[in-house]
PDB file of N, CA and C in Angstrom:
ATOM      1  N   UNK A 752      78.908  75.955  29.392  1.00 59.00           N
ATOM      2  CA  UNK A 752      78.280  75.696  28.114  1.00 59.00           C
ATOM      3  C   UNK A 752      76.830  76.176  28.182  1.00 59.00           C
ATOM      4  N   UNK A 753      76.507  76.705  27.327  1.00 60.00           N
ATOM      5  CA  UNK A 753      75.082  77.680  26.773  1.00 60.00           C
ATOM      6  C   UNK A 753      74.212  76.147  26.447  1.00 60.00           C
ATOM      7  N   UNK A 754      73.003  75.817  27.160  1.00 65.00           N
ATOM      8  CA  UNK A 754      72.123  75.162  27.208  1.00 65.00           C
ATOM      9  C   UNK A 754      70.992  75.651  26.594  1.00 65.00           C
ATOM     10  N   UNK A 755      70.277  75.068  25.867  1.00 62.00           N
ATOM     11  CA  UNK A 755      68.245  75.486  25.186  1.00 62.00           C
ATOM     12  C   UNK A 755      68.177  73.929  25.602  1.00 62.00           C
ATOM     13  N   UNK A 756      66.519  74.822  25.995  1.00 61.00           N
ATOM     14  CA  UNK A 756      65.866  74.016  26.549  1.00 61.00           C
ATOM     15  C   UNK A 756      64.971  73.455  24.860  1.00 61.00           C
ATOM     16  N   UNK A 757      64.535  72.343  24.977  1.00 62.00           N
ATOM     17  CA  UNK A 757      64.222  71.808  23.468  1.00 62.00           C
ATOM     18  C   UNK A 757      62.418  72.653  23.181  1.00 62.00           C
ATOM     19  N   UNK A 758      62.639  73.191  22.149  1.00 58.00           N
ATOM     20  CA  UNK A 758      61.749  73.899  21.849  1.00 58.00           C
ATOM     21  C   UNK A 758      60.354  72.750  21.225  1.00 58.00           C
ATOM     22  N   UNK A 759      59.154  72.840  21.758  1.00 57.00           N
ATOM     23  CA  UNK A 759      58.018  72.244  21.180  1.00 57.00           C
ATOM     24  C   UNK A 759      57.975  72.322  19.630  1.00 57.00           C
ATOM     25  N   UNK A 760      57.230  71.413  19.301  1.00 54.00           N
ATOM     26  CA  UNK A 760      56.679  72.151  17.496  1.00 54.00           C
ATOM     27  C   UNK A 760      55.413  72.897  17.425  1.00 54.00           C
ATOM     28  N   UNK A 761      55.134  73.620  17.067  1.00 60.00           N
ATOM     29  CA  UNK A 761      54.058  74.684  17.047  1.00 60.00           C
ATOM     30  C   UNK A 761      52.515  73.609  16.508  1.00 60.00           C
ATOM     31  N   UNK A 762      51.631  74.101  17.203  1.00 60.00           N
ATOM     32  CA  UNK A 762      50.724  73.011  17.372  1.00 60.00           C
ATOM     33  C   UNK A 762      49.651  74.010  16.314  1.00 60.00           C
ATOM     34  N   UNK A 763      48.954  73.690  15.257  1.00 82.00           N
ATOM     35  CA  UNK A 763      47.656  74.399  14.435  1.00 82.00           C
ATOM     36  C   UNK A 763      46.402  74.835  14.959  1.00 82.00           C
ATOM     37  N   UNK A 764      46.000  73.558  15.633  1.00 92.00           N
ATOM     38  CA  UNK A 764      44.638  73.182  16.482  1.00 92.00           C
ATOM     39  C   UNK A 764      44.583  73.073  17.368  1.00 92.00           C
ATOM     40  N   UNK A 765      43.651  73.100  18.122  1.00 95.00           N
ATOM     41  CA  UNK A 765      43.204  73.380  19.745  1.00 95.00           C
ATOM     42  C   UNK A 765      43.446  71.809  19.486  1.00 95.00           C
ATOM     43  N   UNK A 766      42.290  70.426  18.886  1.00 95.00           N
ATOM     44  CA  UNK A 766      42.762  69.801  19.150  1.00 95.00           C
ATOM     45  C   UNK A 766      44.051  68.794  18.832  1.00 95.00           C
ATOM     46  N   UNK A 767      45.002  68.858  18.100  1.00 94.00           N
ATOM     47  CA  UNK A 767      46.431  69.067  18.113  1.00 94.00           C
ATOM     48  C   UNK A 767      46.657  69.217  19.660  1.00 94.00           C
ATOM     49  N   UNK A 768      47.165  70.491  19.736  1.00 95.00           N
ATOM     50  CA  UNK A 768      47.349  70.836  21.520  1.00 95.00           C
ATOM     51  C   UNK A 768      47.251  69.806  22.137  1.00 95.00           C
ATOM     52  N   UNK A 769      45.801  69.649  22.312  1.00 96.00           N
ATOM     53  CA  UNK A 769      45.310  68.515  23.067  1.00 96.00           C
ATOM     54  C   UNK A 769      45.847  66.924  22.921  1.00 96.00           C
ATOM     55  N   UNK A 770      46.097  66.867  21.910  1.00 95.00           N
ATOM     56  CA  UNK A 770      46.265  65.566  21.694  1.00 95.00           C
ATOM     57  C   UNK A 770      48.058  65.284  21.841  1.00 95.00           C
ATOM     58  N   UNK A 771      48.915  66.541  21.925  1.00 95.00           N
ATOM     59  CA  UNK A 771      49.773  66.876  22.402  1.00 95.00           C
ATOM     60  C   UNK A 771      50.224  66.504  24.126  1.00 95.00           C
ATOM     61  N   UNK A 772      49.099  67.413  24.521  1.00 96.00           N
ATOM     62  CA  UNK A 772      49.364  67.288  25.660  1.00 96.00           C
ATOM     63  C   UNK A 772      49.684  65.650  26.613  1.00 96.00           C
ATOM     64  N   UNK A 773      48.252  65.013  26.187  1.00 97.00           N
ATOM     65  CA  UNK A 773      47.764  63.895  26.161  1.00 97.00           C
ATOM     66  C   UNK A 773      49.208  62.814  25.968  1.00 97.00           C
ATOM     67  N   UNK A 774      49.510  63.296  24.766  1.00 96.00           N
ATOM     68  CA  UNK A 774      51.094  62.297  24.303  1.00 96.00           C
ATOM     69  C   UNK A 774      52.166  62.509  25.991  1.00 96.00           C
ATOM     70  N   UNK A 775      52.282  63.754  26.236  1.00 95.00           N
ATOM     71  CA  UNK A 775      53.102  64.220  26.755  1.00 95.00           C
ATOM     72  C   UNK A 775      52.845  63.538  28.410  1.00 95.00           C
ATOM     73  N   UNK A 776      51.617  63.716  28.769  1.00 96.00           N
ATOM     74  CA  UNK A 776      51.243  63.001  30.005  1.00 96.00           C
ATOM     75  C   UNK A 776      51.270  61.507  29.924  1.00 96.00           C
ATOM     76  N   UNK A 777      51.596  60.449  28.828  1.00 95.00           N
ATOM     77  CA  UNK A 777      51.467  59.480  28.624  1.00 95.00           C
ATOM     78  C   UNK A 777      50.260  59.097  28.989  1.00 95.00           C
ATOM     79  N   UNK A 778      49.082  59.526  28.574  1.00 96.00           N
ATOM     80  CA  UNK A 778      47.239  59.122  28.844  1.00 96.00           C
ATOM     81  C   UNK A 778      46.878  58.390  27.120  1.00 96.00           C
ATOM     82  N   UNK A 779      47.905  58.871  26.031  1.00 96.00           N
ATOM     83  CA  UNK A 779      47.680  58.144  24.901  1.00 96.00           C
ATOM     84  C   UNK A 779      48.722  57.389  24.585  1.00 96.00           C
ATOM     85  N   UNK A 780      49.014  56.481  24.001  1.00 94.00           N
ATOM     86  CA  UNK A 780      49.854  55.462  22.729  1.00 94.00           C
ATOM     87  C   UNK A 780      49.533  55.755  21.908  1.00 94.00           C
ATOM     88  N   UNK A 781      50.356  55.781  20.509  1.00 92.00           N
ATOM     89  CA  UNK A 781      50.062  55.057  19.466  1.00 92.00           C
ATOM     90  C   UNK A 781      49.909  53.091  19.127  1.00 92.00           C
ATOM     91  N   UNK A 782      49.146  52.814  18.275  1.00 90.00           N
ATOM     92  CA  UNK A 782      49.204  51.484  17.663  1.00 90.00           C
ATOM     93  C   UNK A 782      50.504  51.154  17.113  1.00 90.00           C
ATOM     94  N   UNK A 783      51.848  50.532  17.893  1.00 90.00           N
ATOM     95  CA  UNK A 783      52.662  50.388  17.051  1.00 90.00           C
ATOM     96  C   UNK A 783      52.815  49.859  15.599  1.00 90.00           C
ATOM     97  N   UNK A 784      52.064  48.792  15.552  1.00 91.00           N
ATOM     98  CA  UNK A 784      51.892  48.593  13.811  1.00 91.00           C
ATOM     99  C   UNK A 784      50.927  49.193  12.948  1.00 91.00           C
ATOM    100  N   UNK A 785      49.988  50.035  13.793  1.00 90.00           N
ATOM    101  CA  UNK A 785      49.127  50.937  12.481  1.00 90.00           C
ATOM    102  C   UNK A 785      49.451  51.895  13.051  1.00 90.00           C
ATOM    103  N   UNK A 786      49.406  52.722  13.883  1.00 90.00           N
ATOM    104  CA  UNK A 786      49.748  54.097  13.748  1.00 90.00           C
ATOM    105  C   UNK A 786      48.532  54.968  14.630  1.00 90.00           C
ATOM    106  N   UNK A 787      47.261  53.790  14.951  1.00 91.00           N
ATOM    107  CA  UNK A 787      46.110  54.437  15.850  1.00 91.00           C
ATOM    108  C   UNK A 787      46.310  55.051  16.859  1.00 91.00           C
ATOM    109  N   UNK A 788      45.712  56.016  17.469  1.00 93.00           N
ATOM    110  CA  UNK A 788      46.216  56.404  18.694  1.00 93.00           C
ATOM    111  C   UNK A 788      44.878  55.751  19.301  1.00 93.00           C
ATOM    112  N   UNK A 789      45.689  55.063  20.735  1.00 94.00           N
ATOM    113  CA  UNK A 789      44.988  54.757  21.775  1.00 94.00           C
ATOM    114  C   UNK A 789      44.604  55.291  23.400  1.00 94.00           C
ATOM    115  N   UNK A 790      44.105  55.275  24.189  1.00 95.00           N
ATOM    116  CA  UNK A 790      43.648  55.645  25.077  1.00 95.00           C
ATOM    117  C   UNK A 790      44.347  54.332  26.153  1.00 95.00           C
ATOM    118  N   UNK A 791      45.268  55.096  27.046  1.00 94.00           N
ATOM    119  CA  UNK A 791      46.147  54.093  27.798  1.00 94.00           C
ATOM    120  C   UNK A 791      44.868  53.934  29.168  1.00 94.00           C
ATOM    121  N   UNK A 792      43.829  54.234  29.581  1.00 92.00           N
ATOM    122  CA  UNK A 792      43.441  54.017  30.543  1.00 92.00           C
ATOM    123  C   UNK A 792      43.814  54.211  32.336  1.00 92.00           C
ATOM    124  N   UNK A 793      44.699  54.688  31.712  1.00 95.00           N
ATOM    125  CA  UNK A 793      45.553  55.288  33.339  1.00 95.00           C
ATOM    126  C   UNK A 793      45.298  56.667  34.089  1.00 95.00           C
ATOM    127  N   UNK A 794      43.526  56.404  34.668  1.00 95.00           N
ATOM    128  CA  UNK A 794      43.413  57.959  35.620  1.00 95.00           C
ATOM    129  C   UNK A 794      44.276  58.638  35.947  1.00 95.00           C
ATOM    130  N   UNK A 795      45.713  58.280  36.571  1.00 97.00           N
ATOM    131  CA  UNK A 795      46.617  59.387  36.884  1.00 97.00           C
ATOM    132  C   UNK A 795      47.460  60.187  35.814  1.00 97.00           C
ATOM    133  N   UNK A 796      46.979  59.185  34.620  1.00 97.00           N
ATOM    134  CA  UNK A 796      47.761  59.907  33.489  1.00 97.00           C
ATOM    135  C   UNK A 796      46.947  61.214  33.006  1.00 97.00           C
ATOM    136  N   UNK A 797      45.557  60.533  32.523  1.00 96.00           N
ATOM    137  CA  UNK A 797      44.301  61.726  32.615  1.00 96.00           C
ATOM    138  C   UNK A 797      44.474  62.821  33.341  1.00 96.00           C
ATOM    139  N   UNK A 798      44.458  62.428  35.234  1.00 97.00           N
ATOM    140  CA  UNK A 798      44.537  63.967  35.643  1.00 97.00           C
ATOM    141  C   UNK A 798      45.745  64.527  34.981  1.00 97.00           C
ATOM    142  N   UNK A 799      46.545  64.123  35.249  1.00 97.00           N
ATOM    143  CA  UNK A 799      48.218  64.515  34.856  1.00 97.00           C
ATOM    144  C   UNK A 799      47.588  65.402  33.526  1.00 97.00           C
ATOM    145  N   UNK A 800      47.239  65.410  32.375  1.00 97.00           N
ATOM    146  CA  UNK A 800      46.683  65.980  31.484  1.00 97.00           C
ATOM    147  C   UNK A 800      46.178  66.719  31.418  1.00 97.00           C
ATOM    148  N   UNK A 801      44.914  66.302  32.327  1.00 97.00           N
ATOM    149  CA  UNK A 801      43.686  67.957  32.889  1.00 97.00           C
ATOM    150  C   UNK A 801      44.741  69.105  33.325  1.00 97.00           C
ATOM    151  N   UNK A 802      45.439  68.367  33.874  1.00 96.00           N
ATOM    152  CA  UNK A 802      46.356  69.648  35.349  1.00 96.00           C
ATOM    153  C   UNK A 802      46.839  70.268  34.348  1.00 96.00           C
ATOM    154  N   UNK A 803      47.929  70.010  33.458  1.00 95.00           N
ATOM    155  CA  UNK A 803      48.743  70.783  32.209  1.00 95.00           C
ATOM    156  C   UNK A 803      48.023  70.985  31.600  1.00 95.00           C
ATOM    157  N   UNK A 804      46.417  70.701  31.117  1.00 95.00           N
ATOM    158  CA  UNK A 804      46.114  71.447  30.465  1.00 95.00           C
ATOM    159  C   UNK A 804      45.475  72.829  30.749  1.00 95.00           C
ATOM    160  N   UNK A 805      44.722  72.975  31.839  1.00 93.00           N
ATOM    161  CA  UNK A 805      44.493  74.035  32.841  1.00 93.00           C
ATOM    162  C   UNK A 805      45.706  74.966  33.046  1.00 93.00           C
ATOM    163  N   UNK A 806      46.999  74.344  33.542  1.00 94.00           N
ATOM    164  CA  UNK A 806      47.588  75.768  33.730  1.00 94.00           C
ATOM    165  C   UNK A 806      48.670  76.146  32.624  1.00 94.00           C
ATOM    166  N   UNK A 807      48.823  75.337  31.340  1.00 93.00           N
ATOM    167  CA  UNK A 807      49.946  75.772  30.549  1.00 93.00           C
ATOM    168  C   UNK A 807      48.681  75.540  28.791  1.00 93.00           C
ATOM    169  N   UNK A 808      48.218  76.313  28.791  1.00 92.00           N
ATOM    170  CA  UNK A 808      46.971  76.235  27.642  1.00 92.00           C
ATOM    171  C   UNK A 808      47.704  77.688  26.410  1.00 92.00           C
ATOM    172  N   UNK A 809      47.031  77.554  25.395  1.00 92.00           N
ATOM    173  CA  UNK A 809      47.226  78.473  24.374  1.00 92.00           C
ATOM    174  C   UNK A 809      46.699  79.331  24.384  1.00 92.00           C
ATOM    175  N   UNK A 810      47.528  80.577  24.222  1.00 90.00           N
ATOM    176  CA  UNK A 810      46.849  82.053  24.897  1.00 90.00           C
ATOM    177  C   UNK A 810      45.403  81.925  24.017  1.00 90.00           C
ATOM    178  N   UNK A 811      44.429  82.626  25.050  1.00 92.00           N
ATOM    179  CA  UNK A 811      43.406  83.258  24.663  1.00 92.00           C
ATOM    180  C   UNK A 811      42.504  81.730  24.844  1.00 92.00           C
ATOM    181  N   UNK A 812      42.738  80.634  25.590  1.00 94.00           N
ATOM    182  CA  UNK A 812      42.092  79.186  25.490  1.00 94.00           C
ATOM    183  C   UNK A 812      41.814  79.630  27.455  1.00 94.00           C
ATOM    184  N   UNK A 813      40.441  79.429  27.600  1.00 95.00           N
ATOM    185  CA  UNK A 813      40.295  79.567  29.064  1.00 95.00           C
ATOM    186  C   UNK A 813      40.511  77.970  29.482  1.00 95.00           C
ATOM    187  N   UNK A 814      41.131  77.965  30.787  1.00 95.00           N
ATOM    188  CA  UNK A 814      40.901  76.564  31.765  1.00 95.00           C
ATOM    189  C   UNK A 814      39.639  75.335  31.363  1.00 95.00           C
ATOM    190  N   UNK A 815      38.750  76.221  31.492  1.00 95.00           N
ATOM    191  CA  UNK A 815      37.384  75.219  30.967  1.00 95.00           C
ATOM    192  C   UNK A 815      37.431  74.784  29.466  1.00 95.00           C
ATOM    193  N   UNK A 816      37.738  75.469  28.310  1.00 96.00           N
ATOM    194  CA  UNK A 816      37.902  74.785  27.105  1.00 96.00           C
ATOM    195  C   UNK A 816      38.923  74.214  26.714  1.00 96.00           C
ATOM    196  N   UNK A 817      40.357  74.362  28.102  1.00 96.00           N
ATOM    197  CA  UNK A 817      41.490  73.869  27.165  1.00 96.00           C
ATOM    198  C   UNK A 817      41.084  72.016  28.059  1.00 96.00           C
ATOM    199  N   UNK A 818      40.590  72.451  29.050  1.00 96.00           N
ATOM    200  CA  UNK A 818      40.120  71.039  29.642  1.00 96.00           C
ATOM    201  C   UNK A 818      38.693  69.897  28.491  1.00 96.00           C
ATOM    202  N   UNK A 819      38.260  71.084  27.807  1.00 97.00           N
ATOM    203  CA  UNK A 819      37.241  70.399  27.422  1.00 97.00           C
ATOM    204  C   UNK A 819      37.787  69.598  26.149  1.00 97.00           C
ATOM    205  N   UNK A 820      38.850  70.301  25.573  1.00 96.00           N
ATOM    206  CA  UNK A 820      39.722  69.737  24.176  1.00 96.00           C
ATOM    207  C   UNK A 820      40.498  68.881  24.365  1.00 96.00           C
ATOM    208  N   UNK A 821      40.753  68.700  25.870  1.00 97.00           N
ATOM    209  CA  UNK A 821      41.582  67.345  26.739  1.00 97.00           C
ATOM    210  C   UNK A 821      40.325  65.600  26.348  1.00 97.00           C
ATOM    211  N   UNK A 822      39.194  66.482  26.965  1.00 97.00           N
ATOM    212  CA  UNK A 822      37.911  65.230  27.286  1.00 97.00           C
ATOM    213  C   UNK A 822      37.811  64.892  25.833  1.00 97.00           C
ATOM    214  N   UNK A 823      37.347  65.962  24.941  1.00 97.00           N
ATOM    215  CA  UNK A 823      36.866  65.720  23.853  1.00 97.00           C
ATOM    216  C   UNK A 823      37.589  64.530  23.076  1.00 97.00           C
ATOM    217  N   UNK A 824      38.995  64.756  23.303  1.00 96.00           N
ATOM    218  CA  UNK A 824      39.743  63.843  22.315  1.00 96.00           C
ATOM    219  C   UNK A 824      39.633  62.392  22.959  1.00 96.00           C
ATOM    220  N   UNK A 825      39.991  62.317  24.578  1.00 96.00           N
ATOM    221  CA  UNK A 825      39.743  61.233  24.739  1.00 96.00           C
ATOM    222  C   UNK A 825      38.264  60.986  24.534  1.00 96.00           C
ATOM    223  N   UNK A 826      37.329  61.621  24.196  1.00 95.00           N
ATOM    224  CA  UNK A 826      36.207  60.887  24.041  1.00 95.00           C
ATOM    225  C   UNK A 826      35.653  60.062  22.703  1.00 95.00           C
ATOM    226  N   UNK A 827      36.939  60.897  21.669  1.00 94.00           N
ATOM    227  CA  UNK A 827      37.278  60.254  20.355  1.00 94.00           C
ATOM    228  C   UNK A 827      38.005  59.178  20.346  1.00 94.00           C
ATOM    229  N   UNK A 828      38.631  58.445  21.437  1.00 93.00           N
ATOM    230  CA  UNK A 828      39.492  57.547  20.533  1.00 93.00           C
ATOM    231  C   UNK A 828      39.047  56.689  21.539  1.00 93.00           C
ATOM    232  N   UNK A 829      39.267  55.440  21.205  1.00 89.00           N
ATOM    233  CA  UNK A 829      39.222  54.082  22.501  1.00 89.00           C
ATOM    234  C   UNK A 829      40.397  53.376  23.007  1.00 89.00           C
ATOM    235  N   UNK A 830      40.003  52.319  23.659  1.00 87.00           N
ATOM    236  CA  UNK A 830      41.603  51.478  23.893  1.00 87.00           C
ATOM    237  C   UNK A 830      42.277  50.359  23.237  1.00 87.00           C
ATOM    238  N   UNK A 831      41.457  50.238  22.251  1.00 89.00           N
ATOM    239  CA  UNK A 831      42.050  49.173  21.504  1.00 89.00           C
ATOM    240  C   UNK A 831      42.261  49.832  19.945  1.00 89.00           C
ATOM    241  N   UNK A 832      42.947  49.371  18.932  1.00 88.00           N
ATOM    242  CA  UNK A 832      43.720  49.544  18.094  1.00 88.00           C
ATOM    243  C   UNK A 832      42.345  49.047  16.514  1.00 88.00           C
ATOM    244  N   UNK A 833      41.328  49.415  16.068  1.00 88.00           N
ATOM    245  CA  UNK A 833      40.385  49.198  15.199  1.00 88.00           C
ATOM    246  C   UNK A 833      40.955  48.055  14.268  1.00 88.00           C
ATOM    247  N   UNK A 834      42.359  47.724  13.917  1.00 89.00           N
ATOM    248  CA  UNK A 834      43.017  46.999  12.860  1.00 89.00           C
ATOM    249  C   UNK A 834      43.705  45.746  13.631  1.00 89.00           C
ATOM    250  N   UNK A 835      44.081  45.990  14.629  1.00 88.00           N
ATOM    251  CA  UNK A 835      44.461  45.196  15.587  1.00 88.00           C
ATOM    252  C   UNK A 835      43.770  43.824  15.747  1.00 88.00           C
ATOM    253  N   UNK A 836      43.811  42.465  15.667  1.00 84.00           N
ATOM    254  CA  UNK A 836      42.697  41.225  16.426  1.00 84.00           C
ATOM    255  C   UNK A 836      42.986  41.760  17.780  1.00 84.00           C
ATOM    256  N   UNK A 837      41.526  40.859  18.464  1.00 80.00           N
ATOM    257  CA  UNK A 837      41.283  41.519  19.559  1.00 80.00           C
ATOM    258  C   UNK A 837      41.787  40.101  20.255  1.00 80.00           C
ATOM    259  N   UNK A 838      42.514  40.314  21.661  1.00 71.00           N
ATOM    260  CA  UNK A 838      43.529  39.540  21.626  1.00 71.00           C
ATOM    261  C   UNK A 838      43.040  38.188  22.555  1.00 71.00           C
ATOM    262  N   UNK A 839      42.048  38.110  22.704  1.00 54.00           N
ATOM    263  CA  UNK A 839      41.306  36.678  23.148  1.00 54.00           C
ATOM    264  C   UNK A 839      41.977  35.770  21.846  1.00 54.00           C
ATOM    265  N   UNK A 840      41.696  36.710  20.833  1.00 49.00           N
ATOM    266  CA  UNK A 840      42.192  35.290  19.578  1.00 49.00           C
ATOM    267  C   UNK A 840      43.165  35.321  19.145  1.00 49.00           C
ATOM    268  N   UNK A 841      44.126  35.775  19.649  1.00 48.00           N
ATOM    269  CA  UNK A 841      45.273  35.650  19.074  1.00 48.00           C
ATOM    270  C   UNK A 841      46.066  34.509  19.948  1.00 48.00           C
TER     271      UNK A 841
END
C-alpha cells in the first residue's frame, strides 16, 4: 500500500512558522477555554524548537533569523492564560 507522509499547511509568516514550530516541539499550549497561546516553560522543549528551527527553516530564512522568530514569539506570549483566574484563587 502507497503511503504520504501528512503534508503541513502552508504557513504566510515568518512568525506563523514560528509559532508553528513552537506548537510542534510542544514549548507552547493553547488556553483550553479561551484559545490563548501559552508558553509551557519546558527548556528542553525550547531547545527542541531552536534545533528545528535552525535546520528545517523557510527557504531564503538564515539560522540566525529563523532562531530569532523562535525567541521573538516566545518573548510575546507568557505562561499564564490573561482571562484565566490566577489559580491561588480558585
Amino acid at each position: 500500500m502507497l503511503m504520504f507522509k501528512e503534508r503541513r499547511p502552508a504557513v504566510r509568516t515568518l512568525r506563523g512558522w514560528a509559532i508553528s514550530v513552537l506548537n510542534d516541539a510542544e514549548a507552547i499550549r493553547e488556553c483550553e477555554e479561551h484559545g490563548w497561546t501559552q508558553d509551557r516553560g519546558d527548556p528542553h522543549a525550547r531547545e527542541r524548537a531552536f534545533n528545528a528551527a535552525r535546520q528545517d527553516r523557510p527557504a531564503g530564512v538564515s539560522p540566525e533569523a529563523a532562531a530569532a522568530a523562535i525567541a521573538e514569539v516566545l518573548d510575546s506570549i507568557g505562561d499564564m492564560c490573561p482571562e484565566c483566574p490566577p489559580e491561588d484563587l480558585v
